[in-house]
PDB file of C-alpha atoms in Angstrom:
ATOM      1  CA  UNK A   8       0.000   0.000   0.000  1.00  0.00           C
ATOM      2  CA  UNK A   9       1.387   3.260  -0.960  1.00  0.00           C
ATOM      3  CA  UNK A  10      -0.652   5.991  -2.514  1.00  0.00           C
ATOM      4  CA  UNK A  11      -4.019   6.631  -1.498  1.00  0.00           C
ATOM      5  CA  UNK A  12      -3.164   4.559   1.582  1.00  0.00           C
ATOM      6  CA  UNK A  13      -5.235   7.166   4.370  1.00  0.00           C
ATOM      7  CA  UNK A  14      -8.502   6.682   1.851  1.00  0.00           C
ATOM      8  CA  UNK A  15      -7.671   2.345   2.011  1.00  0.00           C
ATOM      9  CA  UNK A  16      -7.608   2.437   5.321  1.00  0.00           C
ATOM     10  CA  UNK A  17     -10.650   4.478   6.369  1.00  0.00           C
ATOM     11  CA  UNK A  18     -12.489   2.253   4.116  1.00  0.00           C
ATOM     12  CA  UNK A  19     -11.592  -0.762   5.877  1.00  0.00           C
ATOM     13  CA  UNK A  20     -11.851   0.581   9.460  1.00  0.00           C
ATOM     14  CA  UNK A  21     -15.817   1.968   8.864  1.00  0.00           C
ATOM     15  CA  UNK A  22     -16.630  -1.305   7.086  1.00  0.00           C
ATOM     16  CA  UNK A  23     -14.865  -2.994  10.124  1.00  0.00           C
ATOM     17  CA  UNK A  24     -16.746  -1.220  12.261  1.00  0.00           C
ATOM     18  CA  UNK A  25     -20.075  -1.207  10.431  1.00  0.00           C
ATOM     19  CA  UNK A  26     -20.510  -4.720  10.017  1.00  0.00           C
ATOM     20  CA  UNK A  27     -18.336  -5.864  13.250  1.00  0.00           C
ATOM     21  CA  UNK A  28     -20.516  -3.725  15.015  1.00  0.00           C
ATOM     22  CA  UNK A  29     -23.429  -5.087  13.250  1.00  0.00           C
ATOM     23  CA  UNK A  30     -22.854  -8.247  14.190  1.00  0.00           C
ATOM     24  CA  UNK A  31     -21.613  -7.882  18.462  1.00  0.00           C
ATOM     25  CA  UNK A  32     -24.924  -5.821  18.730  1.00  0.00           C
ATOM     26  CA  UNK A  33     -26.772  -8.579  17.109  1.00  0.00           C
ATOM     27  CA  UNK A  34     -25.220 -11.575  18.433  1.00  0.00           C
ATOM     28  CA  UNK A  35     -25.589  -9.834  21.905  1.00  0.00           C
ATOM     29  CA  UNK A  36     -29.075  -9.246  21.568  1.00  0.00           C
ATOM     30  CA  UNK A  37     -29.403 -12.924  20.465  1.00  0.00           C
ATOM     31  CA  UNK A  38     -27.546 -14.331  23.447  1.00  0.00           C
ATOM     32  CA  UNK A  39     -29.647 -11.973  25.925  1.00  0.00           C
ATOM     33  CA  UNK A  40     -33.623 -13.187  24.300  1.00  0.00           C
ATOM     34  CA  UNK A  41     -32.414 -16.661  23.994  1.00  0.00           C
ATOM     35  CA  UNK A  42     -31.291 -16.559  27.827  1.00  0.00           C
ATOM     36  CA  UNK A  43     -34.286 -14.831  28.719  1.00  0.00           C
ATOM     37  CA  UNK A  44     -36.324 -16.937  27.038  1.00  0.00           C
ATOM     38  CA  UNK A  45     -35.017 -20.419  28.012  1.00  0.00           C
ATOM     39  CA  UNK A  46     -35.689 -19.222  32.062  1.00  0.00           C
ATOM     40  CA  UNK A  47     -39.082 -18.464  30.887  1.00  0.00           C
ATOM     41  CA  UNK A  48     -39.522 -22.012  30.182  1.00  0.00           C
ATOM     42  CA  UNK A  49     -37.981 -22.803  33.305  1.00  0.00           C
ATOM     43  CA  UNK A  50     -39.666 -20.714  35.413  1.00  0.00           C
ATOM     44  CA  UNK A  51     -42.681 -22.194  33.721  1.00  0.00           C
ATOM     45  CA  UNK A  52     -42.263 -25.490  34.140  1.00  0.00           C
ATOM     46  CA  UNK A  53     -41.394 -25.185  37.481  1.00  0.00           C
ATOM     47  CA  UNK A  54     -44.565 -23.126  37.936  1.00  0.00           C
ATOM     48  CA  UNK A  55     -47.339 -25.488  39.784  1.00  0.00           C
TER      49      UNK A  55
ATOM     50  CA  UNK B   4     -28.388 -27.579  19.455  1.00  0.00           C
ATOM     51  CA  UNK B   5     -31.412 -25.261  17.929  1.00  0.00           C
ATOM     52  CA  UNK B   6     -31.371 -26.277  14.336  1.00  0.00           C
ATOM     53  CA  UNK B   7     -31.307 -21.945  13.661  1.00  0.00           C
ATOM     54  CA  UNK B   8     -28.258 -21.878  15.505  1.00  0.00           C
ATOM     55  CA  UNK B   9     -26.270 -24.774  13.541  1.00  0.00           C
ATOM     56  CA  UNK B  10     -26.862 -22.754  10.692  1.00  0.00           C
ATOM     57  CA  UNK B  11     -25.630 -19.563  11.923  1.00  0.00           C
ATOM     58  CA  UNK B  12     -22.684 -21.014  13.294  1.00  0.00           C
ATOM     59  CA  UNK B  13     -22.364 -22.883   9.669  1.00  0.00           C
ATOM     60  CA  UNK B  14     -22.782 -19.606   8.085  1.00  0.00           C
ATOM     61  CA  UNK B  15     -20.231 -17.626  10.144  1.00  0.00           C
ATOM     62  CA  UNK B  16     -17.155 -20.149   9.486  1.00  0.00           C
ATOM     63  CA  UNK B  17     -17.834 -19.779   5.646  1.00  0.00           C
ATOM     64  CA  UNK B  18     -17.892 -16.100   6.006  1.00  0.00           C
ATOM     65  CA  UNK B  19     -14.644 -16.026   8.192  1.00  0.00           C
ATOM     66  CA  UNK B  20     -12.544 -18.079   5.516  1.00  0.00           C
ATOM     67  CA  UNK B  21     -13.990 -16.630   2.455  1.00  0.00           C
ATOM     68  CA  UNK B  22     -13.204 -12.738   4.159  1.00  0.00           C
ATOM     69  CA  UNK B  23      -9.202 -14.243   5.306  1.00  0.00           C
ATOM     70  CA  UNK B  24      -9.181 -15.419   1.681  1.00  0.00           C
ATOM     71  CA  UNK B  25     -10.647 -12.457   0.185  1.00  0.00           C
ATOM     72  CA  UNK B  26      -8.394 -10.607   2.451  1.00  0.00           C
ATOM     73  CA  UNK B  27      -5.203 -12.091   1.273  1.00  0.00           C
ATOM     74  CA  UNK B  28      -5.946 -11.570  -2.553  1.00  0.00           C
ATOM     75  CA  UNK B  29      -6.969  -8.337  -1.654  1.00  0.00           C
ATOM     76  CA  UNK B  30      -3.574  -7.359   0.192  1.00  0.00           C
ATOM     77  CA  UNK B  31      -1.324  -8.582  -2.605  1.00  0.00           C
ATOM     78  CA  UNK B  32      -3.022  -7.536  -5.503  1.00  0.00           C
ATOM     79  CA  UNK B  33      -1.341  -4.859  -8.076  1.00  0.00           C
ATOM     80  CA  UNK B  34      -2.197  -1.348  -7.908  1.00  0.00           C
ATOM     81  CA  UNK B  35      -4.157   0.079 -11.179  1.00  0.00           C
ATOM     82  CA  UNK B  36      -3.025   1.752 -13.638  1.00  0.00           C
ATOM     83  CA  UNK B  37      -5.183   4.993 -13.576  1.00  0.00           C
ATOM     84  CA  UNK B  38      -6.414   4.156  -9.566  1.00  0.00           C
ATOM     85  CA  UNK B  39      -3.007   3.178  -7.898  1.00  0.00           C
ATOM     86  CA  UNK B  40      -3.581   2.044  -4.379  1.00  0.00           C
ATOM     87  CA  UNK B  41      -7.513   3.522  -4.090  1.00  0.00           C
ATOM     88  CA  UNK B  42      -8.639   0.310  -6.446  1.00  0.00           C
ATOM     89  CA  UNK B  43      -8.568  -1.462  -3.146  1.00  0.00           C
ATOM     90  CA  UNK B  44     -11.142   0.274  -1.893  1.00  0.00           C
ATOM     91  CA  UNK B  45     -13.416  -1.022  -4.896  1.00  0.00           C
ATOM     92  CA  UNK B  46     -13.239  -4.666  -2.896  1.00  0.00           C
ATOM     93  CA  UNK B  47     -15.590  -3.251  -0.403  1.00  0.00           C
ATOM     94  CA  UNK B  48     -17.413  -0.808  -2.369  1.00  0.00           C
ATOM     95  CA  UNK B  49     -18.960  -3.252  -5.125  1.00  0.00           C
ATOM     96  CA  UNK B  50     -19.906  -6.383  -2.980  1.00  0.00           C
ATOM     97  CA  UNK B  51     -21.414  -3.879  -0.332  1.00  0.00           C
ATOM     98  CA  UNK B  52     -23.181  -2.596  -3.184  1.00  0.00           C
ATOM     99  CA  UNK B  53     -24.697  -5.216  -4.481  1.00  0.00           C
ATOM    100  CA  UNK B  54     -25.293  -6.632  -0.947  1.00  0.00           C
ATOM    101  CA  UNK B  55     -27.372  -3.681  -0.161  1.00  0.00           C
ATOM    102  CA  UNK B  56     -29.428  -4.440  -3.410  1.00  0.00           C
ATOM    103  CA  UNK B  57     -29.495  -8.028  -2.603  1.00  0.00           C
ATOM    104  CA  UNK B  58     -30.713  -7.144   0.818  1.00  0.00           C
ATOM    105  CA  UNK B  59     -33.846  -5.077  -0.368  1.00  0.00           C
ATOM    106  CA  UNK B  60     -34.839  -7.774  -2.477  1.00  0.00           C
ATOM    107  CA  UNK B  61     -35.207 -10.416  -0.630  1.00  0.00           C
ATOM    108  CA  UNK B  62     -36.632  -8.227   1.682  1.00  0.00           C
ATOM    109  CA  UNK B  63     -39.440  -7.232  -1.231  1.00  0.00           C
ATOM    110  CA  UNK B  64     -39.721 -11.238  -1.244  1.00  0.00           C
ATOM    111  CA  UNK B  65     -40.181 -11.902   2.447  1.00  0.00           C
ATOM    112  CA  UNK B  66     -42.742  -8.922   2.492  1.00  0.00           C
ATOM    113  CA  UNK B  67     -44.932 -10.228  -0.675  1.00  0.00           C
ATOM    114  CA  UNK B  68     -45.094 -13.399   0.988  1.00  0.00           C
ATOM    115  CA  UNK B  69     -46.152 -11.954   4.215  1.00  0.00           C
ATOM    116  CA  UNK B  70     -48.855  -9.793   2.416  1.00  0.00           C
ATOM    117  CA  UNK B  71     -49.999 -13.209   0.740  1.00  0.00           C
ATOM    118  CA  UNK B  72     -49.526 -16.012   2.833  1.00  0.00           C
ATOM    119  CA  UNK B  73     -49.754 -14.392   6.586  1.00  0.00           C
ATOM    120  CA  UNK B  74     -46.419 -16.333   7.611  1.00  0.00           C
ATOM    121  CA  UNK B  75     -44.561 -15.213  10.363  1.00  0.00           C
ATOM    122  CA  UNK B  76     -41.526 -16.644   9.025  1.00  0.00           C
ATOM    123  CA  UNK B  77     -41.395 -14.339   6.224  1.00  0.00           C
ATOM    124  CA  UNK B  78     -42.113 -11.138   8.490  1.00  0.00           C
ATOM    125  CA  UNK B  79     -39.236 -11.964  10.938  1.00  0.00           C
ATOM    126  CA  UNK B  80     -36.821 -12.184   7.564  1.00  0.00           C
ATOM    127  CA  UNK B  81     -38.371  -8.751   6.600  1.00  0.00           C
ATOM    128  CA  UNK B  82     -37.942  -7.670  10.024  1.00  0.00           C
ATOM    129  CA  UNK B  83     -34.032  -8.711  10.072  1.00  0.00           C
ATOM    130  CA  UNK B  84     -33.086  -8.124   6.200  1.00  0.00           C
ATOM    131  CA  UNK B  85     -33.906  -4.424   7.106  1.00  0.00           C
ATOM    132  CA  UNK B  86     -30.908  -3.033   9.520  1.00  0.00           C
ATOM    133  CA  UNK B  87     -28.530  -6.048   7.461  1.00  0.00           C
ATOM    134  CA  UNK B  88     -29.431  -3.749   4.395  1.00  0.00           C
ATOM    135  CA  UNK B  89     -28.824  -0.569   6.014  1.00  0.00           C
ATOM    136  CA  UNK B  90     -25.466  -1.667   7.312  1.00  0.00           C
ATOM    137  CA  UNK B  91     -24.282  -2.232   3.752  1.00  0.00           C
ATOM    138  CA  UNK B  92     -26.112   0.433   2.114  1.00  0.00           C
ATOM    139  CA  UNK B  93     -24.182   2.488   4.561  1.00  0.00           C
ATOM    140  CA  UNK B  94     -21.052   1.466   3.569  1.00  0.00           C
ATOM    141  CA  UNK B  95     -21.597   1.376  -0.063  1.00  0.00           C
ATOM    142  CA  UNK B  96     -22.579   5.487   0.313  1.00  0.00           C
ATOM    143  CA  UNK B  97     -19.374   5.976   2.512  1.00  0.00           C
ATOM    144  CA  UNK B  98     -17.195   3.916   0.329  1.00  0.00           C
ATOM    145  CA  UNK B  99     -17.853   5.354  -2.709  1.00  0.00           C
ATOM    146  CA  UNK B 100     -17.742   9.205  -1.045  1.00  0.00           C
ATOM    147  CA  UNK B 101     -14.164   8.068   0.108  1.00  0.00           C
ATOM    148  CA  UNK B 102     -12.813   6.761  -3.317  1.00  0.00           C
ATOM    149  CA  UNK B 103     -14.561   9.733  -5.004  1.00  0.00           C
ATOM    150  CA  UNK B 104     -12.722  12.220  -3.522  1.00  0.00           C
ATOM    151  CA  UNK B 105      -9.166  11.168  -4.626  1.00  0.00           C
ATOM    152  CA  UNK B 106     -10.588  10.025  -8.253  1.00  0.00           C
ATOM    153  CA  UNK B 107     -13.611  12.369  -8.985  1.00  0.00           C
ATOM    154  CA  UNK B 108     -11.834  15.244  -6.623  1.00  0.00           C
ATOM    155  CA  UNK B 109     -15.565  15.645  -4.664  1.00  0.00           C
ATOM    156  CA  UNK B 110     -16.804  13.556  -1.519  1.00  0.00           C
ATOM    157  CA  UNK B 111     -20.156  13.739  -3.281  1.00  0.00           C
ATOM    158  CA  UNK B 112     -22.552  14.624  -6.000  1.00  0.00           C
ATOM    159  CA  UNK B 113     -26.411  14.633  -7.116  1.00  0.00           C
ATOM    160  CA  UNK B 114     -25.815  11.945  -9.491  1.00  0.00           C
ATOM    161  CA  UNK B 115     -28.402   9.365 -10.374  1.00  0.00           C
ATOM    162  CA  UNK B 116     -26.470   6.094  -9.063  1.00  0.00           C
ATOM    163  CA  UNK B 117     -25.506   7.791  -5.912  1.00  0.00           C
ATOM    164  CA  UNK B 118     -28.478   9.274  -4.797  1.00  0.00           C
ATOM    165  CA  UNK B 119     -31.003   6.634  -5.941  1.00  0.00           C
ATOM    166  CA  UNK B 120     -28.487   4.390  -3.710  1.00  0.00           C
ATOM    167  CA  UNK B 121     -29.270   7.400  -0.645  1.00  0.00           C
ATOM    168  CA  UNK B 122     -32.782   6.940  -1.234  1.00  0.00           C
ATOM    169  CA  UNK B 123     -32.062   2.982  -0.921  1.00  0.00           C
ATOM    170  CA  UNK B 124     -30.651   3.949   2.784  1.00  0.00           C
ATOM    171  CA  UNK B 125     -32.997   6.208   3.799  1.00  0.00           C
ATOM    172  CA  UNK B 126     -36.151   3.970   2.753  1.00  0.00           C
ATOM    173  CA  UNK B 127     -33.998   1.217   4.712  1.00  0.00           C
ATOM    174  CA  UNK B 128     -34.136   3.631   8.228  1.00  0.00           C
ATOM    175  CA  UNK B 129     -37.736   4.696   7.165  1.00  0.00           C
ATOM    176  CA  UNK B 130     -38.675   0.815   7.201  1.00  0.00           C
ATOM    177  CA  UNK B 131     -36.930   0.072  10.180  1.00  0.00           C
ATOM    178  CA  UNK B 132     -38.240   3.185  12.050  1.00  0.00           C
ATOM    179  CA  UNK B 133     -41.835   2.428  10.600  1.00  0.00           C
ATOM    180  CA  UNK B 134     -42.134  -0.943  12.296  1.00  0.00           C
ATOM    181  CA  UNK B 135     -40.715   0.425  15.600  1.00  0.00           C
ATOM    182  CA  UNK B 136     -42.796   3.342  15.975  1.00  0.00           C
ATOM    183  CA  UNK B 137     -46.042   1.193  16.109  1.00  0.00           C
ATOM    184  CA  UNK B 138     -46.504  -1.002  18.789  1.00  0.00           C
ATOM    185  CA  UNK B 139     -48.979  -3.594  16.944  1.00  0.00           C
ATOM    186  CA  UNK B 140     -46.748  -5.694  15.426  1.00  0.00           C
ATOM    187  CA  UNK B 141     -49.122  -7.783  13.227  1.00  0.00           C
ATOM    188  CA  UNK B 142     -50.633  -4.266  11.920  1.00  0.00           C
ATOM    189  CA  UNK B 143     -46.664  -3.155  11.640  1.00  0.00           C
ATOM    190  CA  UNK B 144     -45.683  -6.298   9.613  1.00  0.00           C
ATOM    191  CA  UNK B 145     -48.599  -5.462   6.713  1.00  0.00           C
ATOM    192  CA  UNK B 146     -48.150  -1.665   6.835  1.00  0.00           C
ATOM    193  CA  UNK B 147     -44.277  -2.372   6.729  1.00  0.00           C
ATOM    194  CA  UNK B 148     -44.812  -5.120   3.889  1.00  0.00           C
ATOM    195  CA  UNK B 149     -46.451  -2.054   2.018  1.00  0.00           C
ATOM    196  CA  UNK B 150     -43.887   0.695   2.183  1.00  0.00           C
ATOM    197  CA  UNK B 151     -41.548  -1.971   0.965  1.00  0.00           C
ATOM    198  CA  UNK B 152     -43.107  -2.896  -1.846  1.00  0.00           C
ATOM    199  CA  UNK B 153     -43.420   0.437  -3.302  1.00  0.00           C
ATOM    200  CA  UNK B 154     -40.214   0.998  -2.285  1.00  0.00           C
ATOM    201  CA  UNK B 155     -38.974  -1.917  -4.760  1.00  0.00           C
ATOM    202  CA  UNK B 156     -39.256   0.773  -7.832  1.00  0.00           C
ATOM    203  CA  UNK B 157     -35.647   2.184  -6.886  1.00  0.00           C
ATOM    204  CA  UNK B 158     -34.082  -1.603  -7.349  1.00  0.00           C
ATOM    205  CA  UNK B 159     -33.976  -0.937 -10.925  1.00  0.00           C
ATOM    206  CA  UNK B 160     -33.811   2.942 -10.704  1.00  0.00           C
ATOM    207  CA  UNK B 161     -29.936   1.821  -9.515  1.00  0.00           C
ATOM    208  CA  UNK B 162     -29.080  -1.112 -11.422  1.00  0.00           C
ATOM    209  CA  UNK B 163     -29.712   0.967 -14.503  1.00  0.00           C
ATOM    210  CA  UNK B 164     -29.402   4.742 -13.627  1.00  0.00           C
ATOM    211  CA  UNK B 165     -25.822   4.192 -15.424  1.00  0.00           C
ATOM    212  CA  UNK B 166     -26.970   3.136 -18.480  1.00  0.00           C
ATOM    213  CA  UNK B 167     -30.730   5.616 -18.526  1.00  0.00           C
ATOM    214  CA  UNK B 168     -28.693   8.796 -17.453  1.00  0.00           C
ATOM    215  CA  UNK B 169     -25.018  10.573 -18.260  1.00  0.00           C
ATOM    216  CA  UNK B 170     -23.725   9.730 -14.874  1.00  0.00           C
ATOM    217  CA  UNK B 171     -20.535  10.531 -12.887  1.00  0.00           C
ATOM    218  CA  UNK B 172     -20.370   6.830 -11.638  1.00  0.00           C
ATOM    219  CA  UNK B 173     -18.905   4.389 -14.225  1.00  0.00           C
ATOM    220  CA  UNK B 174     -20.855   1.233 -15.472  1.00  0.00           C
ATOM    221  CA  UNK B 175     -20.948  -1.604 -13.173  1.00  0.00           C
ATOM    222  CA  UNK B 176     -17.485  -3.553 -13.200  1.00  0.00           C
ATOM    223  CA  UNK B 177     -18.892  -7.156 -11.920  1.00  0.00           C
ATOM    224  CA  UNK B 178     -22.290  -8.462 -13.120  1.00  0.00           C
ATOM    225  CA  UNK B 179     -23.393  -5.845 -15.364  1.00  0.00           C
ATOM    226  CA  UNK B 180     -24.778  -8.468 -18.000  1.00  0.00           C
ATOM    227  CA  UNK B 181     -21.450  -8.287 -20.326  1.00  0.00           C
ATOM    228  CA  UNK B 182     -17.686  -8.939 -19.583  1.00  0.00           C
ATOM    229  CA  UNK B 183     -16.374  -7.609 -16.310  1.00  0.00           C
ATOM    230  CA  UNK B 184     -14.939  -4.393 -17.001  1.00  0.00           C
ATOM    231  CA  UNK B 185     -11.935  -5.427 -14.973  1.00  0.00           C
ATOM    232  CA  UNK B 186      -9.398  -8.443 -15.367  1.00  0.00           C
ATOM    233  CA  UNK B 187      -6.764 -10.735 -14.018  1.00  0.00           C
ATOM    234  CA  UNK B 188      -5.235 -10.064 -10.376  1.00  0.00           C
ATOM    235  CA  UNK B 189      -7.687  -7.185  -9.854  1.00  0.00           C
ATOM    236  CA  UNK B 190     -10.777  -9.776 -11.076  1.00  0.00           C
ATOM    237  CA  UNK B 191      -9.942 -12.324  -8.162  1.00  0.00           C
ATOM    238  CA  UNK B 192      -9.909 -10.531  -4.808  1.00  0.00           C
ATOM    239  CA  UNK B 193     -13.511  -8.637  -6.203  1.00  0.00           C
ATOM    240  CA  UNK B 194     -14.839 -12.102  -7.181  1.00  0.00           C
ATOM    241  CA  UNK B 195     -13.787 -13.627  -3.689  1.00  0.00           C
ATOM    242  CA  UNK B 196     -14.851 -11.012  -1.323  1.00  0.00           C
ATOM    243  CA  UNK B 197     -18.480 -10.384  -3.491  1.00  0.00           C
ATOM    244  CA  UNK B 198     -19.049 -14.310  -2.658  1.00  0.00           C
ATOM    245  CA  UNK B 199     -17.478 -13.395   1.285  1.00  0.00           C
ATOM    246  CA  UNK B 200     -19.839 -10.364   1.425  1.00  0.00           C
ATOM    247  CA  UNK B 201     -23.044 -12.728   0.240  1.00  0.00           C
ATOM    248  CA  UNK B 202     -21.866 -15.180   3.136  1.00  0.00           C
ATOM    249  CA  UNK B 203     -20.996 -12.475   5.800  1.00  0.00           C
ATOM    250  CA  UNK B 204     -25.140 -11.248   4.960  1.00  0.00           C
ATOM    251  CA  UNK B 205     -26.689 -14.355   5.063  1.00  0.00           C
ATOM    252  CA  UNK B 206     -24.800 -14.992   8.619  1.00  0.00           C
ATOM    253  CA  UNK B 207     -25.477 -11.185  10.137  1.00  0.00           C
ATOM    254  CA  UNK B 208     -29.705 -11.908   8.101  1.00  0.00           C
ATOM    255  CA  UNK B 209     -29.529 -15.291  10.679  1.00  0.00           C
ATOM    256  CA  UNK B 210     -27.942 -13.702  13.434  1.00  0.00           C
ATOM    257  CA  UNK B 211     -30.452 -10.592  13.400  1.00  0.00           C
ATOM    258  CA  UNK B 212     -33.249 -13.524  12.302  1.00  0.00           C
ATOM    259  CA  UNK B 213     -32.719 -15.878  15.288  1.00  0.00           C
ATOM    260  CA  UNK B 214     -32.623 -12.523  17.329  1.00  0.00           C
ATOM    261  CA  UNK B 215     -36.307 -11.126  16.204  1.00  0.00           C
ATOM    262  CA  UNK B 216     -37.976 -14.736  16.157  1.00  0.00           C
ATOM    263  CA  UNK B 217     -36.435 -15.036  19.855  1.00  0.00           C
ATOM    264  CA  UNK B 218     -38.083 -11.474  21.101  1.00  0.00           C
ATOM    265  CA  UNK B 219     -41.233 -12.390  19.204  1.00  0.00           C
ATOM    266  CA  UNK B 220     -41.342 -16.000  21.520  1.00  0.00           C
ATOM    267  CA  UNK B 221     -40.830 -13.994  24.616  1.00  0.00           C
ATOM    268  CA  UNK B 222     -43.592 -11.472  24.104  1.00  0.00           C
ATOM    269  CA  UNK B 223     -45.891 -14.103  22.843  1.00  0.00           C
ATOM    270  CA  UNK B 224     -45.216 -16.007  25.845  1.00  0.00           C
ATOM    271  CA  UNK B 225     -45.303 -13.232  28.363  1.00  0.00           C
ATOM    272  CA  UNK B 226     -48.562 -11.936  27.063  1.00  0.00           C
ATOM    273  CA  UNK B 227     -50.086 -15.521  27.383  1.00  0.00           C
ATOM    274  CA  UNK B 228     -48.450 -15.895  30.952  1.00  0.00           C
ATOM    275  CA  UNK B 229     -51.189 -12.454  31.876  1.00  0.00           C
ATOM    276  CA  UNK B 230     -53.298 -13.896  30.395  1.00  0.00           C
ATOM    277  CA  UNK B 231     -53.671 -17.004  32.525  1.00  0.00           C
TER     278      UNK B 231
END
């Protein structure tokens, strides 16, 4: 990399950032409902 | 394991070796002739690109189905493809402002590819802002499914605003229906990471996916626990 290297770069870091973002938000999010969920069901069947 | 999950998990180790790959073809290929080192940042620019166009249609699909058949299935795909669109219609818009100022010498301008792609982004936030502002989520899907569908109209507004109009942006260089407008060591890392970036959506459309049916299982269940 050599000329236009700042432009290469800033590319990479927002799309980086974009989508890696993207996808710790997400898979967070996923992780949290699908714990909450599963001691839903739990809590349910233990439930009289 | 949830049959959902296998899939994800399927999905993301594709993506991962298909981005190292793409990565590596990316890092050693030649600078252009006219571009120099800024042709790199075509590798993201194009499969974003058509990722974001890829996005809206199958979210068009999942919402005509929705309309049609009532599914829920289809509505949580509408519901996820929406912010997996955004992401790379985002990055398309600040891609191409990035390699336009070194080649075109402006961050921007009112051309027809670049601002029918804006209006791609902003009807993504519009969508995605439309079903969370109403708090019926079966009248949300439908009105949702709507604004989509009319939506659809800029899908070929891009794909052929280069060829309809006298446009700043050149013609597409992958998939434009003739010969790639680009060859050799340049043609490989664009190939590699456009099949990476169709991977890396499919993963983030089942990540978000699994996400929205989960949320929908939980309120359905918590509104039938006050109800008992």
């Amino acid at each position: 990399m050599s000329d236009y290297a700042t432009y290469v770069l800033a590319v990479y870091a927002i799309a980086l950032g974009v989508y890696g973002g993207a996808w710790i938000v997400w898979r967070r999010e996923g992780r949290r409902l699908a714990t909450a969920l599963e001691q839903f069901r739990n809590g349910q069947e233990q439930a009289p | 394991m949830d049959r959902f999950l296998k899939l994800q998990t399927l999905l993301g180790v594709i993506t991962l070796i298909l981005l190292a790959t793409g990565l590596w073809f990316v890092w050693n290929a030649p600078a252009d002739f006219q571009q120099g080192g800024a042709v790199r940042i075509l590798f993201v620019h194009v499969p974003s690109a058509k990722m974001a166009l890829f996005a809206y249609l199958v979210l068009t699909l999942a919402s005509v189905h929705h309309l049609w058949k009532k599914g829920e299935g289809a509505d949580i795909i509408a519901e996820a493809a929406a912010p997996v669109g955004a992401a790379f219609a985002a990055v398309t818009l600040a891609s191409g402002s990035i390699w336009g100022k070194p080649m075109w010498g402006t961050w921007w301008a009112w051309d027809a590819r670049l601002t029918s792609v804006l209006v791609l982004f902003i009807l993504y936030v519009g969508i995605i802002a439309m079903r969370s502002a109403m708090d019926d989520a079966v009248r949300a899907g439908r009105v949702t499914a709507i604004l989509v569908i009319i939506g659809a109209v800029d899908l070929p507004i891009i794909h052929f605003s280069v060829q309809w109009w006298r446009t700043l942006h050149q013609p597409a260089s992958l998939g434009g229906g003739g010969k790639p407008s680009i060859t050799g060591p340049l043609l490989t890392p664009l190939v590699i990471m456009s099949i990476a970036f169709v991977a890396m959506g499919a993963y983030l459309l089942a990540v978000k996916a699994r996400a929205v049916r989960d949320r929908r299982l939980l309120t359905a269940l918590e509104v039938e626990r006050e109800l008992a």
